[in-house]
Coordinates of C-alpha atoms in Angstrom, one line a residue:
X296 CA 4.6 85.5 -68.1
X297 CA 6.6 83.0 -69.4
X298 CA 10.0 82.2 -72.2
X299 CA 10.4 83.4 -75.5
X300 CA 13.7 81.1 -75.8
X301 CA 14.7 77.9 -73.2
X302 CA 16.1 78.6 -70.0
X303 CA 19.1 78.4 -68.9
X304 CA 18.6 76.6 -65.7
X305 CA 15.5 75.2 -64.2
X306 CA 15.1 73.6 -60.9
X307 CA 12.6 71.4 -59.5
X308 CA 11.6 71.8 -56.4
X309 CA 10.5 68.0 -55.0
X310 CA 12.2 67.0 -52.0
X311 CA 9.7 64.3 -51.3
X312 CA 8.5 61.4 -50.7
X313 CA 9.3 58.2 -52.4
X314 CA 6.2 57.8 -54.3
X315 CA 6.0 61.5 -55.2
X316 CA 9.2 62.2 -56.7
X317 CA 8.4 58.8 -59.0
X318 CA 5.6 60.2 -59.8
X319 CA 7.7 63.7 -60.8
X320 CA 10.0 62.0 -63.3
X321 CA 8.0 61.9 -66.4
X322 CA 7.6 65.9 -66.2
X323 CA 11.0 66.3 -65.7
X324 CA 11.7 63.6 -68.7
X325 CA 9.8 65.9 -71.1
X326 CA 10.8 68.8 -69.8
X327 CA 14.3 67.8 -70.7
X328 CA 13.5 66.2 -73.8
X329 CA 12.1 69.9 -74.8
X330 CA 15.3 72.1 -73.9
X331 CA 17.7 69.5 -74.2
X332 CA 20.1 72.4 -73.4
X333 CA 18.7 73.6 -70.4
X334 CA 20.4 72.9 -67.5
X335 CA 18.1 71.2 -64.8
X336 CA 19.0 70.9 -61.2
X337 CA 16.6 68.8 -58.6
X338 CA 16.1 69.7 -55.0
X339 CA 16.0 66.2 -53.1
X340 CA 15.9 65.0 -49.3
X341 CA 19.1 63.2 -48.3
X342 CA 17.2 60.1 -48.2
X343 CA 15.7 59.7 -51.7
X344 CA 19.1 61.0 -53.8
X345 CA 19.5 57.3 -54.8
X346 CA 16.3 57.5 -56.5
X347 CA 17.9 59.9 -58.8
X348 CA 21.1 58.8 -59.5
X349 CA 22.7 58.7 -62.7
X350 CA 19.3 60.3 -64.4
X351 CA 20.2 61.7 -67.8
X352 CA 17.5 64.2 -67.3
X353 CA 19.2 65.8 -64.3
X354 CA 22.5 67.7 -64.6
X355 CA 22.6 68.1 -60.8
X356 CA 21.5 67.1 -57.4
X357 CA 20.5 70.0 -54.8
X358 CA 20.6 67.8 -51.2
X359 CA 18.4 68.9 -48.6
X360 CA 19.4 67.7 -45.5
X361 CA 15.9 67.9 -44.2
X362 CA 16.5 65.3 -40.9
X363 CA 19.2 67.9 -39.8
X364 CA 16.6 70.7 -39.4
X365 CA 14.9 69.4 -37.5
X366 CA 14.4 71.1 -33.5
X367 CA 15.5 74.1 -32.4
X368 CA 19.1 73.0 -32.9
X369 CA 18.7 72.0 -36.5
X370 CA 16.8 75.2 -37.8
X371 CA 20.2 77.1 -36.4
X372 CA 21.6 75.2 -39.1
X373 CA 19.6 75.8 -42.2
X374 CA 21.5 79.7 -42.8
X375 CA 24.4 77.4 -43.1
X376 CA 23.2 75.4 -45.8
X377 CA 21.4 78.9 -47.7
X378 CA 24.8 80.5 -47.8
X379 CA 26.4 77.2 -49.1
X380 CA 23.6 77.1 -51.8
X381 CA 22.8 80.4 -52.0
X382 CA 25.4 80.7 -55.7
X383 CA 22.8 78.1 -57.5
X384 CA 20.7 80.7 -59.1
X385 CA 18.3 79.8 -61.1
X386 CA 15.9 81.2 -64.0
X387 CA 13.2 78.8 -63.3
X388 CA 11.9 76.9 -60.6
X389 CA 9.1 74.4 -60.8
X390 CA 7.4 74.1 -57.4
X391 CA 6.4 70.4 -57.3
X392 CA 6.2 69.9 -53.2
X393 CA 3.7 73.0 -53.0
X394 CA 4.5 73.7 -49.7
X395 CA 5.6 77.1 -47.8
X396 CA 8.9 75.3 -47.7
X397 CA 9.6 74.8 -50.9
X398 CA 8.5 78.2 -51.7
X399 CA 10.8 79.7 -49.4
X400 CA 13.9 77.6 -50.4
X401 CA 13.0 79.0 -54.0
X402 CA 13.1 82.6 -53.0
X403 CA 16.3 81.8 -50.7
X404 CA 18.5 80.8 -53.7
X405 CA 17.6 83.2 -55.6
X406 CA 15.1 81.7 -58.5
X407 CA 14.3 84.5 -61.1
X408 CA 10.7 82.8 -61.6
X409 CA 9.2 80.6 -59.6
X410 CA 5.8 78.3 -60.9
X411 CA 3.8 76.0 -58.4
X412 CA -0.2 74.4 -59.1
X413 CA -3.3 75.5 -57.9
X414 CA -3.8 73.2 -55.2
X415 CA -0.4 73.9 -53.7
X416 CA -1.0 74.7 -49.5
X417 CA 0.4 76.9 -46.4
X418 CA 0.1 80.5 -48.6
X419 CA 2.6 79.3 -50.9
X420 CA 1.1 80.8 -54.0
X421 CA 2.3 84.5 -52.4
X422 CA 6.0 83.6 -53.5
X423 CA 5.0 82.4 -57.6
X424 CA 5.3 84.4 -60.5
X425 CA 2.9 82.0 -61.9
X426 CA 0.6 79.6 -60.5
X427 CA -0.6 77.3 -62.9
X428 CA -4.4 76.3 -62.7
X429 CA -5.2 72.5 -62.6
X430 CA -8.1 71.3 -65.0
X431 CA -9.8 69.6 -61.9
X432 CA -9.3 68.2 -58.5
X433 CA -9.1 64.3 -59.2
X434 CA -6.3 63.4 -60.7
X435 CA -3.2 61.6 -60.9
X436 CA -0.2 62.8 -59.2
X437 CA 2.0 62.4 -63.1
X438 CA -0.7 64.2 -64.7
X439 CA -0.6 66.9 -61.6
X440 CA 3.2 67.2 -62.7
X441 CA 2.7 67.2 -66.2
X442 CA 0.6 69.9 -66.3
X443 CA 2.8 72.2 -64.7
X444 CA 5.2 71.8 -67.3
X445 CA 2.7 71.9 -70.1
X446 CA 1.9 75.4 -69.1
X447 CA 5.6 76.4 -70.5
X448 CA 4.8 74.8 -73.8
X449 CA 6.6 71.5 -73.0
X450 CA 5.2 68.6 -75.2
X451 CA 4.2 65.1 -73.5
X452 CA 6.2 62.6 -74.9
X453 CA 4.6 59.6 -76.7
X454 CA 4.5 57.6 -73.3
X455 CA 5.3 58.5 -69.6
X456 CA 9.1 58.0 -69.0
X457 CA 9.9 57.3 -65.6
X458 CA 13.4 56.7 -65.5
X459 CA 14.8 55.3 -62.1
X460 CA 18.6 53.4 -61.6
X461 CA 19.1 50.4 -62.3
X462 CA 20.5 49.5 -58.1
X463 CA 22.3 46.5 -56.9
X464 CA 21.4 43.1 -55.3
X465 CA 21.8 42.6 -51.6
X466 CA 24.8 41.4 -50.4
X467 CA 24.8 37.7 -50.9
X468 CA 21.3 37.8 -52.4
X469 CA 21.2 34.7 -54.8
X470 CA 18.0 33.0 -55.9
X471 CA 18.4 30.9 -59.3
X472 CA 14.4 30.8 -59.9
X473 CA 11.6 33.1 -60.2
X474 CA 10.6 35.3 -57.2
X475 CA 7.7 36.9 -56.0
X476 CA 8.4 40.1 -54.1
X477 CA 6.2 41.0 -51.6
X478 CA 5.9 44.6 -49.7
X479 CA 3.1 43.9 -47.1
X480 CA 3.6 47.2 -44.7
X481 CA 2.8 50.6 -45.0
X482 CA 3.6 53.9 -42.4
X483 CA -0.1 54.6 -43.9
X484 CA -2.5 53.8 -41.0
X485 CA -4.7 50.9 -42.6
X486 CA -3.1 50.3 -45.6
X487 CA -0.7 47.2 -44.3
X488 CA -1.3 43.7 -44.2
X489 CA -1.2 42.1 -40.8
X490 CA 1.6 39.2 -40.0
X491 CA -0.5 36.4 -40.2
X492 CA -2.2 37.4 -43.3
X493 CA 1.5 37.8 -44.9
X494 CA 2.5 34.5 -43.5
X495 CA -0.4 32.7 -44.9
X496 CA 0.2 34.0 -47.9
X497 CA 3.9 32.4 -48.5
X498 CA 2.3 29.4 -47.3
X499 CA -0.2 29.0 -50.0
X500 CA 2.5 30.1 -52.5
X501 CA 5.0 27.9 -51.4
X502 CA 7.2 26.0 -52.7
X503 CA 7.2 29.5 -55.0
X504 CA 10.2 31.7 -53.7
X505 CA 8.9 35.1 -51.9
X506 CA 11.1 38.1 -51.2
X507 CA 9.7 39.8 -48.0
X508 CA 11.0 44.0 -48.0
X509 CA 9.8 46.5 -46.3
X510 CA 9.8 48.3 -42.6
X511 CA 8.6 46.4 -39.7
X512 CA 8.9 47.0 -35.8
X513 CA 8.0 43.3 -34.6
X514 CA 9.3 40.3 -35.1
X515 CA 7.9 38.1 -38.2
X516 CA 8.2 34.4 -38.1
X517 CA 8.0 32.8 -41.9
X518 CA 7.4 29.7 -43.5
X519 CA 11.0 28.3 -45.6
X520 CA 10.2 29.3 -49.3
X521 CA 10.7 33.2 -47.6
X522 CA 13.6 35.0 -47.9
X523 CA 13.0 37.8 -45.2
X524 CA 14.6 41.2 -46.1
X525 CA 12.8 43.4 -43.9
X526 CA 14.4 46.2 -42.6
X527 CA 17.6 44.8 -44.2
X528 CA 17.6 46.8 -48.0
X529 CA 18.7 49.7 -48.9
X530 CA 17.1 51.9 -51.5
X531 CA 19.1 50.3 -54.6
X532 CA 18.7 46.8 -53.1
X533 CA 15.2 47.4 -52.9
X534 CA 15.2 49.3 -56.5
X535 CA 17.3 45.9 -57.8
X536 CA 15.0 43.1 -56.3
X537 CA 11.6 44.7 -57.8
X538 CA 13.9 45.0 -61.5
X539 CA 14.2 41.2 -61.0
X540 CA 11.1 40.0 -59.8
X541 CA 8.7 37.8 -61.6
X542 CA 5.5 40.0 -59.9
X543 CA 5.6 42.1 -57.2
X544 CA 2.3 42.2 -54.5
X545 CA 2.3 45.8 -52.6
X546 CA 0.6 47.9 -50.7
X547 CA 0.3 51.1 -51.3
X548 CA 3.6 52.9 -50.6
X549 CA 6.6 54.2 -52.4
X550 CA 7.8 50.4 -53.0
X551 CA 4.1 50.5 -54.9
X552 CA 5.1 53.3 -57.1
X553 CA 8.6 51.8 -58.1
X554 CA 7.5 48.5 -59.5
X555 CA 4.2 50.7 -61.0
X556 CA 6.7 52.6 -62.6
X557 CA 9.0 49.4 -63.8
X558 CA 6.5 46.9 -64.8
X559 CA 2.7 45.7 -65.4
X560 CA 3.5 43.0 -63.4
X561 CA 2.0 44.4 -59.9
X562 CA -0.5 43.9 -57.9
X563 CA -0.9 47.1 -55.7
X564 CA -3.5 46.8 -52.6
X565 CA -5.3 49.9 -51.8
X566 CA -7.8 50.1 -48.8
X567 CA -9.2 53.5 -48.5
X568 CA -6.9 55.3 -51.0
X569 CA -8.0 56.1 -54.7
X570 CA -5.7 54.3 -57.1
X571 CA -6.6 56.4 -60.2
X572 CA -5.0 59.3 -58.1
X573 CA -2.0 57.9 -56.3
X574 CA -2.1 54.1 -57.8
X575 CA 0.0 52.4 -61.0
X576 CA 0.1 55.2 -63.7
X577 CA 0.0 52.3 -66.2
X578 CA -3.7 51.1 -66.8
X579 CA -2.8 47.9 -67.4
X580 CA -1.3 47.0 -63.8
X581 CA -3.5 45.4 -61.4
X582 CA -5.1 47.2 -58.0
X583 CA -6.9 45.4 -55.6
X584 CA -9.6 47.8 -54.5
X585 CA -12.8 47.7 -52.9
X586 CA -13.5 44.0 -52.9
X587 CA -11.7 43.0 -56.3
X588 CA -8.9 42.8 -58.5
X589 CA -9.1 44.6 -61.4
X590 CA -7.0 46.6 -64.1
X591 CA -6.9 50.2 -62.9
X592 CA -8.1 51.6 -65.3
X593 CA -11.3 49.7 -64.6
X594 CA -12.1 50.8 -61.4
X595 CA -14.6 53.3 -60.8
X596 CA -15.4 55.0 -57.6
X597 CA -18.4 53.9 -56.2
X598 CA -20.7 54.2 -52.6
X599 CA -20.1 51.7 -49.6
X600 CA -16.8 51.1 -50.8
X601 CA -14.9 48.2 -48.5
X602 CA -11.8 49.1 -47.5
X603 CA -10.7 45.7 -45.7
X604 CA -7.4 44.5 -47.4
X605 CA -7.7 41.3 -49.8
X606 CA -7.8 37.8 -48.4
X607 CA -4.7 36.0 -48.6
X608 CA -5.7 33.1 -50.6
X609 CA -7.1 35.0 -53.4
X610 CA -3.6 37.0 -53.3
X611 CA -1.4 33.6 -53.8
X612 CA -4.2 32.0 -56.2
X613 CA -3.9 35.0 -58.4
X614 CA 0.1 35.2 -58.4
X615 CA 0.3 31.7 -59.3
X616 CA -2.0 32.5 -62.0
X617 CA 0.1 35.6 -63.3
X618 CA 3.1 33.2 -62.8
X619 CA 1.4 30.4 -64.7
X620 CA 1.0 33.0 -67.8
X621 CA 5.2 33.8 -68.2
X622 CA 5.7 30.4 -68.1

């Protein structure tokens, strides 16, 4: 089963999360690069439409409300939001979340085809027309993607486009030197760094400016070469200050998969997740993992494996030496 001429209208099912739909855009890149005249439409949570915005590979935005449906009270609303949608017909959907809902959402507004992966979970694969088989179990979320748009005939292009906008600086952010930015916490158990690890770290990099983002619960007290954003950035902010940074130290989170996506210049710490499946896409970025730092694409999966999160001096020694380099 599959298209003897383009599509008129495709739409990609991939609500979520932060890292994930990153991880989506090159597929979608090629995919519009190879039916320039198909129209392609993209299913996205209310939260993550910034991450879209202004893509030249998207003609339209679908918003899912997903926060509203939640509760007994929210799923009365979701027939609401089918009849509103319910016009956006489509000849193609490309089931990127894998999930019975996304599955169902295709079959609610009315997709003439709908394709999804092997792997995909919850019985989903009873609503495709196609499911297309994965080459094996390991492997990157991009090249996950990528096949499923493959199996319509869609060439790669010559290197993985990821294209994300360009966002705006906090309100009366203004720092007239080079920056680190550092994301040190994670909703992932184990994957964040803990206060005093972070703090020590700005103090060995000091007098170095460091940008501190993310989410975080507690109160964080910092040394004076910080500027603390946390829990004060929106998504474009947050999309702006990784654009501008010198080198950005993560864990591994959606933050992570931004800069992975911008830039070599990253330093992504994973403790017990696999960076050649869900790390920097780009081989030459930098992964701390299992005791060192390395290049991703020089890691290899081994037994006893630490998972303990990298000591904060030999984070701040090798900034300064990335820093050193650009200079």
């Amino acid at each position: 089963m599959g298209f003897s001429s383009p599509p008129q209208s495709v739409l990609i099912l991939k609500p979520s999360s932060l890292g994930d739909i990153v991880h989506a855009l090159p597929a979608v890149a090629a995919l519009k690069a190879h039916w320039p005249g198909t129209k392609i439409d993209w299913l996205v949570n209310t939260e993550w439409m910034p991450l879209l915005k202004d893509n030249p590979d998207i003609d339209r935005l679908i918003e899912f409300p997903r926060k509203q449906f939640r509760g007994v009270r929210g799923w009365l609303t979701i027939p609401r939001w089918l009849v509103a949608n319910s016009g956006k017909m489509h000849d193609l959907a490309l089931d990127l979340q894998g999930l019975l809902r996304s599955g169902l959402i295709a079959r609610w507004l009315g997709s003439r085809q709908i394709w999804g992966l092997s792997d995909a979970r919850e019985g989903v694969q009873f609503f495709y027309h196609r499911t297309v088989k994965l080459p094996g179990r390991r492997m990157h979320a991009v090249d996950r993607y990528l096949c499923l748009v493959r199996a319509l005939h869609v060439e790669d292009l010559p290197e993985p486009v990821f294209r994300l906008p360009s966002g705006n600086p906090p309100e009366g952010f203004y720092v007239d030197e080079p920056y680190l930015l550092l994301h040190p916490f994670s909703r992932g158990k184990g994957k964040s760094l803990a206060p005093a690890c972070v703090e020590k770290i700005a103090l060995d990099l000091a007098p170095q400016k460091v940008v501190l983002v993310g989410g975080f619960d507690q109160p964080l007290t910092m040394p004076d070469n910080v500027i603390n954003l946390v829990n004060r950035t929106s998504l474009p902010e947050l999309i702006w200050l990784i654009r501008n940074a010198a080198f950005t130290v993560s864990v591994d989170s959606g933050p992570a998969h931004i800069a992975a996506a911008l830039s070599n210049q990253l330093l992504s710490i994973h403790t017990w997740s696999n960076p050649q499946l869900v790390g920097p896409y780009r081989p030459d970025a930098w992964i701390w993992k299992s005791g060192r730092i390395m290049r991703v694409a020089d890691w290899k999966p081994g037994h006893n494996e630490t998972i303990s999160p990298p000591p904060p001096d030999r984070i701040a020694t090798f900034v300064k030496e990335r820093l050193a380099l650009r200079t």
